[in-house]
Coordinates of C-alpha atoms in Angstrom, one line a residue:
Chain A
M1038 CA 17.6 49.1 60.8
R1039 CA 14.9 49.9 63.5
R1040 CA 11.9 48.0 64.4
V1041 CA 8.7 49.7 63.5
A1042 CA 5.9 49.9 65.6
N1043 CA 3.8 46.7 66.2
S1044 CA 0.6 48.0 65.0
P1045 CA 1.0 46.6 61.3
V1046 CA 1.9 43.2 62.5
R1047 CA -1.2 43.2 65.1
A1048 CA -3.7 44.7 62.5
Y1049 CA -2.9 42.1 60.1
P1050 CA -4.5 40.5 58.2
K1051 CA -7.8 42.2 57.6
P1052 CA -10.4 39.7 57.9
Q1053 CA -11.9 38.1 54.8
T1054 CA -9.3 39.5 52.4
L1055 CA -6.8 37.7 50.4
D1056 CA -4.2 37.5 53.3
D1057 CA -6.7 36.3 55.7
V1058 CA -8.1 33.8 53.2
L1059 CA -4.8 32.2 52.4
G1060 CA -3.6 32.1 56.0
F1061 CA -0.8 34.5 55.7
E1062 CA 1.1 35.7 58.9
L1063 CA 3.3 38.6 59.3
L1064 CA 6.0 37.9 62.0
E1065 CA 8.0 41.0 62.1
V1066 CA 8.3 44.5 60.3
S1067 CA 11.4 46.7 60.5
T1068 CA 12.5 49.6 58.3
E1069 CA 14.3 47.5 55.8
R1070 CA 13.5 43.9 56.3
C1071 CA 10.3 41.9 57.2
R1072 CA 9.4 38.4 57.8
A1073 CA 6.1 36.4 57.1
R1074 CA 5.0 33.0 56.5
F1075 CA 2.2 30.8 55.7
A1076 CA 1.3 27.2 56.6
V1077 CA 1.1 24.7 53.5
E1078 CA -2.6 23.7 53.6
E1079 CA -5.0 22.8 50.8
R1080 CA -5.8 26.6 50.4
V1081 CA -2.3 27.7 49.1
R1082 CA -2.0 24.6 46.7
Q1083 CA -2.4 24.1 43.2
P1084 CA -4.1 20.9 41.8
M1085 CA -1.1 18.7 41.9
G1086 CA -0.4 19.4 45.8
L1087 CA 2.3 21.8 45.3
V1088 CA 2.4 25.4 46.8
H1089 CA 0.7 27.6 44.3
G1090 CA 3.1 30.1 42.5
G1091 CA 0.8 32.7 43.2
A1092 CA 0.9 32.2 46.8
Y1093 CA 4.5 33.2 46.9
A1094 CA 3.9 36.2 44.8
A1095 CA 0.8 37.2 46.8
L1096 CA 2.8 36.9 50.1
A1097 CA 5.8 38.8 48.7
E1098 CA 3.5 41.6 47.5
S1099 CA 1.5 41.8 50.9
M1100 CA 4.7 42.1 53.3
V1101 CA 6.8 44.5 51.3
S1102 CA 3.7 46.8 50.8
I1103 CA 2.8 46.9 54.3
T1104 CA 6.3 47.5 55.5
T1105 CA 7.0 50.2 53.0
N1106 CA 3.7 51.9 53.6
T1107 CA 4.5 51.9 57.4
V1108 CA 7.9 53.7 56.8
V1109 CA 6.9 56.1 54.1
A1110 CA 3.6 57.1 55.9
E1111 CA 5.9 59.2 58.3
D1112 CA 6.8 61.3 55.4
G1113 CA 3.1 61.7 54.2
S1114 CA 3.7 59.2 51.4
S1115 CA 2.0 56.0 50.5
A1116 CA 3.3 53.2 48.3
V1117 CA 1.4 50.9 45.7
G1118 CA 2.9 47.8 44.2
Q1119 CA 4.2 48.4 40.6
S1120 CA 5.9 44.9 39.6
N1121 CA 6.3 41.5 41.2
H1122 CA 8.6 39.1 39.6
T1123 CA 8.9 35.7 41.3
S1124 CA 11.0 32.8 40.3
F1125 CA 10.3 29.4 41.5
L1126 CA 13.1 27.1 42.2
R1127 CA 11.7 23.9 44.2
P1128 CA 8.5 22.7 45.4
A1129 CA 7.3 23.0 48.7
T1130 CA 4.6 20.5 49.8
D1131 CA 4.3 20.7 53.7
G1132 CA 5.1 22.7 57.0
Y1133 CA 5.5 26.3 56.5
V1134 CA 6.8 28.6 53.7
N1135 CA 8.9 31.2 55.5
A1136 CA 9.5 34.5 53.8
D1137 CA 12.4 36.9 54.4
A1138 CA 12.4 40.4 52.7
R1139 CA 15.1 42.8 52.4
A1140 CA 14.8 46.3 51.0
R1141 CA 17.3 46.9 48.3
H1142 CA 16.5 50.3 47.1
R1143 CA 14.7 53.0 49.3
G1144 CA 14.4 55.7 46.9
R1145 CA 12.1 58.7 46.9
S1146 CA 9.8 57.6 44.4
S1147 CA 10.3 53.8 44.4
W1148 CA 11.4 51.0 46.5
I1149 CA 12.7 47.7 45.7
W1150 CA 12.5 44.5 47.8
D1151 CA 14.1 41.0 47.5
V1152 CA 12.1 38.3 49.1
D1153 CA 13.5 34.9 49.9
F1154 CA 11.2 31.9 50.5
T1155 CA 12.5 28.8 52.2
D1156 CA 10.8 25.7 53.6
D1157 CA 11.3 24.5 57.1
E1158 CA 14.6 22.7 56.0
G1159 CA 15.8 25.9 55.0
R1160 CA 16.0 25.1 51.2
L1161 CA 15.1 28.3 48.9
C1162 CA 11.9 27.6 47.2
A1163 CA 11.2 30.8 45.5
V1164 CA 12.6 34.4 45.2
S1165 CA 10.6 37.7 44.4
R1166 CA 11.8 41.0 43.4
V1167 CA 8.9 43.5 44.1
T1168 CA 9.0 47.2 43.0
L1169 CA 6.8 49.8 44.7
A1170 CA 6.0 53.3 43.5
V1171 CA 6.1 55.6 46.2
R1172 CA 3.8 58.9 46.0
P1173 CA 2.6 61.7 48.2
T1174 CA -0.7 60.7 49.8
R1175 CA -3.4 62.5 48.5
G1176 CA -4.3 65.6 50.4
G1177 CA -1.2 64.9 52.6
Chain B
M1291 CA -5.2 27.5 17.2
R1292 CA -7.4 24.5 18.1
R1293 CA -9.6 24.4 20.9
V1294 CA -8.8 21.6 23.4
A1295 CA -11.0 19.1 25.1
N1296 CA -13.3 20.7 27.4
S1297 CA -12.0 18.7 30.5
P1298 CA -9.5 21.1 32.0
V1299 CA -12.3 23.8 32.0
R1300 CA -15.0 21.4 33.6
A1301 CA -12.5 20.0 36.3
Y1302 CA -11.4 23.5 37.3
P1303 CA -11.1 24.4 40.0
K1304 CA -10.1 21.7 42.3
P1305 CA -12.1 22.1 45.7
Q1306 CA -10.4 23.7 48.4
T1307 CA -7.4 24.6 46.6
L1308 CA -6.1 28.3 46.3
D1309 CA -7.9 28.6 42.7
D1310 CA -11.3 27.8 44.4
V1311 CA -10.7 29.8 47.6
L1312 CA -10.1 32.8 45.4
G1313 CA -12.9 32.2 43.3
F1314 CA -11.0 31.7 39.9
E1315 CA -13.0 30.8 36.8
L1316 CA -11.6 29.1 33.6
L1317 CA -13.6 30.2 30.5
E1318 CA -11.7 28.8 27.4
V1319 CA -8.6 26.7 26.7
S1320 CA -7.0 26.6 23.3
T1321 CA -3.7 25.4 22.3
E1322 CA -2.1 28.9 22.3
R1323 CA -4.7 31.1 24.0
C1324 CA -6.7 30.9 27.1
R1325 CA -9.4 33.1 29.1
A1326 CA -10.1 33.3 32.8
R1327 CA -11.5 35.6 35.2
F1328 CA -12.6 36.3 39.0
A1329 CA -15.1 38.5 40.6
V1330 CA -13.7 41.6 42.7
E1331 CA -14.9 40.3 46.1
E1332 CA -13.3 40.7 49.6
R1333 CA -11.3 37.5 49.1
V1334 CA -9.1 38.9 46.4
R1335 CA -8.7 42.3 47.9
Q1336 CA -5.7 43.8 49.9
P1337 CA -6.4 46.0 53.0
M1338 CA -7.2 49.3 50.8
G1339 CA -9.9 47.4 49.0
L1340 CA -8.0 47.4 45.8
V1341 CA -7.5 43.9 43.9
H1342 CA -4.4 42.3 45.6
G1343 CA -1.4 42.0 43.1
G1344 CA -1.1 38.5 44.3
A1345 CA -4.5 37.6 43.0
Y1346 CA -3.4 38.7 39.1
A1347 CA -0.2 36.9 39.5
A1348 CA -1.8 33.7 40.8
L1349 CA -4.6 33.6 38.0
A1350 CA -2.0 34.3 35.3
E1351 CA -0.1 31.4 36.8
S1352 CA -2.9 29.0 36.9
M1353 CA -4.4 29.6 33.6
V1354 CA -1.3 29.1 31.5
S1355 CA -0.2 26.2 33.6
I1356 CA -3.3 24.3 32.9
T1357 CA -3.3 25.2 29.2
T1358 CA 0.4 24.3 28.9
N1359 CA 0.0 21.1 30.7
T1360 CA -3.2 20.2 28.5
V1361 CA -1.2 20.6 25.4
V1362 CA 2.2 19.2 26.5
A1363 CA 0.5 16.1 27.9
E1364 CA -0.1 14.8 24.4
D1365 CA 3.7 14.6 24.0
G1366 CA 4.2 12.8 27.4
S1367 CA 5.7 16.1 28.9
S1368 CA 4.5 18.0 31.9
A1369 CA 5.0 21.8 32.7
V1370 CA 6.1 23.6 35.9
G1371 CA 6.0 27.5 36.4
Q1372 CA 9.5 28.7 36.3
S1373 CA 8.8 32.6 36.7
N1374 CA 6.0 35.0 37.0
H1375 CA 6.3 38.7 36.2
T1376 CA 3.5 40.6 36.8
S1377 CA 3.2 44.4 36.5
F1378 CA 0.3 46.7 37.9
L1379 CA -1.0 49.2 35.8
R1380 CA -4.3 50.5 37.3
P1381 CA -6.4 49.5 40.3
A1382 CA -9.4 47.4 39.8
T1383 CA -12.1 47.6 42.4
D1384 CA -15.3 45.9 41.4
G1385 CA -16.9 43.9 38.8
Y1386 CA -14.7 41.0 37.2
V1387 CA -10.9 41.1 36.5
N1388 CA -10.8 39.5 32.9
A1389 CA -7.8 37.7 32.0
D1390 CA -6.7 36.9 28.3
A1391 CA -3.5 34.9 27.8
R1392 CA -1.6 34.4 24.8
A1393 CA 1.3 31.9 24.2
R1394 CA 4.4 33.8 22.8
H1395 CA 6.9 30.8 22.7
R1396 CA 6.1 27.3 22.6
G1397 CA 9.5 25.5 22.7
R1398 CA 10.5 22.0 23.5
S1399 CA 11.8 22.9 27.0
S1400 CA 9.9 26.2 27.7
W1401 CA 6.8 28.1 27.0
I1402 CA 6.4 31.7 27.7
W1403 CA 2.9 33.5 28.0
D1404 CA 1.6 37.0 28.0
V1405 CA -1.5 37.7 30.0
D1406 CA -3.6 41.0 29.8
F1407 CA -5.9 41.8 32.7
T1408 CA -8.6 44.1 32.1
D1409 CA -11.6 45.2 34.0
D1410 CA -15.3 45.4 32.7
E1411 CA -14.7 48.5 30.9
G1412 CA -11.8 47.0 28.9
R1413 CA -9.1 49.0 30.9
L1414 CA -5.8 47.3 31.2
C1415 CA -5.1 46.8 34.9
A1416 CA -2.2 44.4 34.9
V1417 CA -0.2 42.2 32.5
S1418 CA 1.8 39.1 33.4
R1419 CA 4.9 37.4 31.7
V1420 CA 4.8 33.8 32.7
T1421 CA 7.6 31.3 31.9
L1422 CA 7.2 27.3 32.3
A1423 CA 9.7 24.7 32.2
V1424 CA 8.4 21.6 29.9
R1425 CA 10.0 18.2 30.7
P1426 CA 9.4 14.7 30.2
T1427 CA 6.9 13.0 32.6
R1428 CA 8.7 10.9 35.0
G1429 CA 8.2 7.3 33.8
G1430 CA 6.4 8.8 30.8
Chain C
M1454 CA -1.2 56.7 16.9
R1455 CA 0.6 59.7 15.4
R1456 CA 4.1 59.8 13.7
V1457 CA 6.2 62.1 15.7
A1458 CA 8.8 64.4 14.4
N1459 CA 11.6 63.0 12.6
S1460 CA 14.1 64.4 14.7
P1461 CA 14.7 61.6 17.1
V1462 CA 15.4 59.4 14.2
R1463 CA 17.7 61.7 12.4
A1464 CA 19.6 62.6 15.7
Y1465 CA 20.2 58.9 16.4
P1466 CA 22.8 57.4 17.5
K1467 CA 24.8 60.0 19.3
P1468 CA 28.6 59.3 17.9
Q1469 CA 30.8 57.1 20.1
T1470 CA 28.0 56.2 22.4
L1471 CA 26.6 52.5 23.0
D1472 CA 24.0 52.8 20.5
D1473 CA 26.5 53.9 17.9
V1474 CA 29.4 51.4 19.0
L1475 CA 26.8 48.4 18.6
G1476 CA 25.5 49.6 15.2
F1477 CA 21.8 50.2 16.5
E1478 CA 19.4 51.9 13.8
L1479 CA 16.1 53.9 14.7
L1480 CA 13.5 53.1 12.0
E1481 CA 10.2 54.7 13.0
V1482 CA 9.0 56.6 16.1
S1483 CA 5.3 57.1 16.7
T1484 CA 3.5 58.0 19.9
E1485 CA 3.1 54.2 20.8
R1486 CA 5.1 52.3 18.6
C1487 CA 8.6 52.2 17.6
R1488 CA 10.6 50.2 15.2
A1489 CA 14.6 49.7 15.3
R1490 CA 17.0 47.1 14.2
F1491 CA 21.0 46.0 14.3
A1492 CA 22.9 44.1 11.9
V1493 CA 24.3 40.8 13.3
E1494 CA 28.0 41.5 13.2
E1495 CA 30.8 40.5 15.5
R1496 CA 30.2 43.6 18.0
V1497 CA 26.8 42.4 19.0
R1498 CA 27.8 38.8 19.5
Q1499 CA 28.8 36.8 22.6
P1500 CA 31.8 34.4 22.2
M1501 CA 30.0 31.5 20.9
G1502 CA 28.8 33.5 17.9
L1503 CA 25.2 34.0 18.9
V1504 CA 23.7 37.4 19.4
H1505 CA 24.6 38.6 22.9
G1506 CA 21.5 39.0 25.5
G1507 CA 22.8 42.2 26.2
A1508 CA 22.3 43.5 22.6
Y1509 CA 18.6 42.9 22.8
A1510 CA 18.2 44.6 26.2
A1511 CA 20.2 47.4 25.0
L1512 CA 18.2 48.0 21.8
A1513 CA 15.0 47.5 23.8
E1514 CA 16.0 50.1 26.3
S1515 CA 17.1 52.8 23.8
M1516 CA 14.2 52.7 21.5
V1517 CA 11.6 53.0 24.2
S1518 CA 13.4 55.4 26.2
I1519 CA 13.9 57.8 23.0
T1520 CA 10.2 57.2 21.9
T1521 CA 8.8 57.9 25.4
N1522 CA 10.9 61.0 26.1
T1523 CA 10.0 62.4 22.5
V1524 CA 6.3 62.1 23.7
V1525 CA 6.4 63.3 27.2
A1526 CA 8.7 66.3 26.5
E1527 CA 5.7 68.0 25.1
D1528 CA 4.3 68.0 28.7
G1529 CA 7.5 69.2 30.3
S1530 CA 8.4 65.7 31.6
S1531 CA 11.4 63.3 30.9
A1532 CA 11.5 59.6 31.3
V1533 CA 14.2 57.3 32.6
G1534 CA 14.5 53.4 32.5
Q1535 CA 13.4 51.7 35.6
S1536 CA 13.5 48.2 34.7
N1537 CA 14.3 45.9 31.6
H1538 CA 13.2 42.2 31.6
T1539 CA 14.3 40.4 28.6
S1540 CA 13.5 36.7 27.7
F1541 CA 15.6 35.1 25.1
L1542 CA 13.7 32.6 22.9
R1543 CA 15.8 31.3 20.0
P1544 CA 19.4 32.5 19.1
A1545 CA 20.0 34.8 16.1
T1546 CA 23.2 34.2 14.1
D1547 CA 23.1 36.6 11.0
G1548 CA 21.1 39.1 8.9
Y1549 CA 19.3 41.8 11.1
V1550 CA 17.5 41.5 14.5
N1551 CA 14.5 43.3 13.9
A1552 CA 12.5 45.2 17.0
D1553 CA 9.0 46.2 17.2
A1554 CA 8.0 48.1 20.4
R1555 CA 4.5 48.8 21.4
A1556 CA 3.5 50.8 24.4
R1557 CA 1.2 48.7 26.6
H1558 CA 0.7 51.5 29.4
R1559 CA 1.4 55.4 29.2
G1560 CA 0.6 56.6 32.7
R1561 CA 1.2 59.9 34.3
S1562 CA 4.2 58.5 36.2
S1563 CA 5.3 55.4 34.4
W1564 CA 5.1 53.8 30.9
I1565 CA 5.4 50.2 29.9
W1566 CA 6.5 48.8 26.6
D1567 CA 6.6 45.3 25.0
V1568 CA 9.3 44.9 22.3
D1569 CA 9.5 41.6 19.9
F1570 CA 12.6 40.9 18.3
T1571 CA 12.6 38.7 14.9
D1572 CA 15.2 37.5 12.8
D1573 CA 14.6 38.0 9.0
E1574 CA 12.7 34.9 8.6
G1575 CA 10.2 36.6 11.2
R1576 CA 11.0 34.0 14.0
L1577 CA 10.6 35.4 17.4
C1578 CA 14.1 35.6 19.1
A1579 CA 13.5 37.5 22.2
V1580 CA 10.8 39.7 24.0
S1581 CA 11.4 42.7 26.3
R1582 CA 9.2 44.2 28.8
V1583 CA 10.6 47.6 29.7
T1584 CA 9.3 50.1 32.5
L1585 CA 10.2 53.6 32.5
A1586 CA 9.4 56.3 35.2
V1587 CA 8.3 59.7 34.1
R1588 CA 8.9 62.7 36.0
P1589 CA 8.5 66.4 35.7
T1590 CA 11.7 67.7 34.1
R1591 CA 13.8 69.7 36.5
G1592 CA 13.2 73.4 36.2
G1593 CA 10.7 72.5 33.6
Chain D
M184 CA 32.8 27.9 47.4
R185 CA 36.0 27.0 45.0
R186 CA 38.0 29.4 42.7
V187 CA 37.7 27.8 39.1
A188 CA 40.6 27.8 36.8
N189 CA 41.9 31.0 35.6
S190 CA 41.4 30.1 32.2
P191 CA 37.7 31.9 31.5
V192 CA 39.4 35.2 33.0
R193 CA 42.4 35.1 30.8
A194 CA 40.4 34.1 27.5
Y195 CA 38.0 37.1 28.0
P196 CA 36.9 39.0 26.3
K197 CA 37.1 37.5 22.7
P198 CA 38.1 40.2 20.4
Q199 CA 35.8 42.3 18.4
T200 CA 32.8 40.7 20.3
L201 CA 30.4 42.9 22.3
D202 CA 32.3 42.4 25.6
D203 CA 35.4 43.7 24.0
V204 CA 33.7 46.7 22.3
L205 CA 32.2 47.8 25.3
G206 CA 35.4 47.4 27.8
F207 CA 34.0 44.5 29.9
E208 CA 36.7 43.1 32.3
L209 CA 36.1 39.9 34.2
L210 CA 38.0 39.9 37.7
E211 CA 37.1 36.8 39.4
V212 CA 35.3 33.5 38.8
S213 CA 34.3 31.1 41.6
T214 CA 31.7 28.1 41.6
E215 CA 29.0 30.6 42.8
R216 CA 30.2 34.0 42.7
C217 CA 32.0 36.2 40.2
R218 CA 33.1 39.6 39.7
A219 CA 33.5 42.0 36.6
R220 CA 33.6 45.7 35.8
F221 CA 33.7 48.4 33.3
A222 CA 34.8 51.9 32.9
V223 CA 32.4 54.6 32.4
E224 CA 33.4 55.6 29.1
E225 CA 31.4 57.2 26.1
R226 CA 30.9 53.5 24.5
V227 CA 28.7 52.5 27.5
R228 CA 26.8 55.6 27.7
Q229 CA 23.3 56.6 26.5
P230 CA 22.8 60.2 24.9
M231 CA 22.3 62.0 28.3
G232 CA 25.7 60.9 29.4
L233 CA 24.4 58.4 32.0
V234 CA 25.6 54.6 31.8
H235 CA 23.2 52.9 29.3
G236 CA 21.0 50.3 31.0
G237 CA 21.9 47.9 28.3
A238 CA 25.6 48.0 29.7
Y239 CA 24.3 46.8 33.0
A240 CA 22.1 44.0 31.4
A241 CA 25.0 43.0 29.1
L242 CA 27.6 42.7 31.5
A243 CA 25.3 40.8 34.0
E244 CA 24.5 38.3 31.1
S245 CA 28.3 38.0 30.3
M246 CA 29.7 37.2 33.6
V247 CA 27.1 34.7 34.8
S248 CA 26.9 33.0 31.3
I249 CA 30.7 32.5 31.6
T250 CA 30.6 31.5 35.3
T251 CA 27.9 29.0 34.8
N252 CA 29.3 27.5 31.7
T253 CA 32.8 27.0 33.3
V254 CA 31.0 24.9 36.3
V255 CA 28.7 23.0 34.2
A256 CA 31.2 22.0 31.6
E257 CA 32.8 19.6 34.1
D258 CA 29.3 17.5 33.8
G259 CA 29.1 17.7 30.2
S260 CA 26.5 20.4 30.0
S261 CA 26.3 23.9 28.8
A262 CA 24.1 26.9 29.7
V263 CA 22.2 29.6 27.6
G264 CA 20.9 32.8 28.9
Q265 CA 17.0 32.4 29.4
S266 CA 15.8 35.7 31.0
N267 CA 17.6 38.9 32.2
H268 CA 15.8 41.2 34.4
T269 CA 17.5 44.4 35.5
S270 CA 16.6 47.2 37.6
F271 CA 17.9 50.8 37.4
L272 CA 18.3 52.5 40.7
R273 CA 20.7 55.4 40.4
P274 CA 22.7 56.8 37.4
A275 CA 26.3 56.2 37.3
T276 CA 28.4 58.9 35.3
D277 CA 32.1 58.1 35.9
G278 CA 34.7 55.8 37.5
Y279 CA 33.9 52.3 37.3
V280 CA 30.6 50.0 37.4
N281 CA 31.4 47.3 39.5
A282 CA 29.5 44.1 39.3
D283 CA 29.5 41.2 42.0
A284 CA 27.3 38.2 41.1
R285 CA 26.0 35.4 43.4
A286 CA 24.3 32.3 42.4
R287 CA 21.0 31.9 44.3
H288 CA 20.1 28.6 42.7
R289 CA 22.1 26.1 40.9
G290 CA 19.7 23.3 39.6
R291 CA 20.1 20.6 37.2
S292 CA 18.2 22.3 34.3
S293 CA 18.5 26.0 35.5
W294 CA 20.7 28.5 37.3
I295 CA 19.5 31.9 39.0
W296 CA 22.0 34.8 39.6
D297 CA 21.7 38.0 41.4
V298 CA 24.1 40.6 40.2
D299 CA 24.7 44.0 42.1
F300 CA 26.3 47.0 40.4
T301 CA 27.8 49.5 42.3
D302 CA 29.8 52.9 41.5
D303 CA 33.1 53.5 43.0
E304 CA 31.5 54.9 46.2
G305 CA 29.7 51.7 46.7
R306 CA 26.5 53.0 46.0
L307 CA 24.0 50.3 44.3
C308 CA 23.3 51.8 40.9
A309 CA 21.6 48.5 39.3
V310 CA 20.4 44.8 40.2
S311 CA 19.9 42.2 37.8
R312 CA 18.4 38.8 38.0
V313 CA 19.7 36.3 35.3
T314 CA 18.1 32.7 34.6
L315 CA 20.1 30.4 32.6
A316 CA 18.8 27.2 31.1
V317 CA 21.4 24.1 31.5
R318 CA 21.2 21.3 29.0
P319 CA 23.4 18.3 28.2
T320 CA 26.0 19.4 25.4
R321 CA 25.2 18.1 22.1
G322 CA 26.9 15.1 21.3
G323 CA 28.3 15.3 25.0

């Protein structure tokens, strides 16, 4: 596992896009792991005050997409999300939601990532399995 | 299929929460169907300009959770999201993303919904399968 | 929707393979739909006497794989299963399990199918969402 | 993690049921882990000679169901499969398919397991995420 250049972390998030609006932070990007988080504020909550299930799914999607693209770009390829399956285990209500993603499969045409979400006490709140399709970049 | 009271639609979204921040709109809530949408603006985009996969997952989660809760509340129960599996079929880049959800299973302890997302030309952009756990409301 | 040649139905199942051992039957194959079934006998049961969850998953996988391959072969492509997500709604204990599959997405590089499983009273017992990767056939 | 009594392993598989017909073997059952396998013979193959996707899904379902039931039975509860999501990463064609399952969530009303399938060279061939619903046993 090799730490990739810092540029994806520094350029993230693009202003005004979903990741920025929801307060996502990218902490570390390696070739087969990445870490990210968001603070539990009103903007990531559903009406009952819990973290919205879509916030977990969205962060999983963002962090593994950025990481995969950073890696496969070196081969002239790009990656797009194909499927995101997130299971919700226990509610989070304050502090940070901390995400740790691990690549389970890095194939020529698809990558699969597992993402674990924990609260600040280290309790597992949600898990995502994300599949990305990898394709040669147009004109690449 | 019976149209439920208008209150969930009118009360939605709660200000400052994720649904409000991302511009989600609830259009219709029935006992086994619901419709919702969001405009494709910067706040639901990922860095490449496409609709963020998490926006589909989040809207699916919101709309079926509200609808299920509206129905099961009559029996003194409540529902929480258990799993959200969203597949991305084609990118959406402008206009509205229109969501149509259909209850596939309405059991005593779990509900399953299928959500179809189409663009303004009616092309299928994403599909979600959402499972909710239904439980007696505490003290209910 | 066009009915495809009868050959996949006639050649199915290949003797001694899983489909044959579990008693799967292919009933109809069209370009975007297919139907299949199995009798509820001991060989598809788990220890408590219910239909084994794996039997639903396996039939879903078989029927959509055969159908997709039959269609994409005309373009010199082939399809392999990439992901199978099956949800179990109610137990089946006798008669037939009847499967009806509908293609939701028929893309250049992936197909997505939804499969509904009903018992002989038409009650929904399980649902599968299957994703297949489509690739040019080697040497094709 | 505590090794549970040997009885589930000894009683498995029940003759003539799916697990027996497909040659599944249970190797070890603990409170939050279990291992199992099957030999790659014709009965677990699809028509092209590869291991059938349904064989992975079925073994995942069996092994985590047995293990969960063994543990929750001590509390007068039982578990039934609710959802099985299996992703296929690389084909297996001979030797054994070896399955290693780890409980990710052991809640009062649901358990979630991750299952890794490797071939005899240790290469990851498939991964399953299985959700079980846990309920008080009738009359329990």
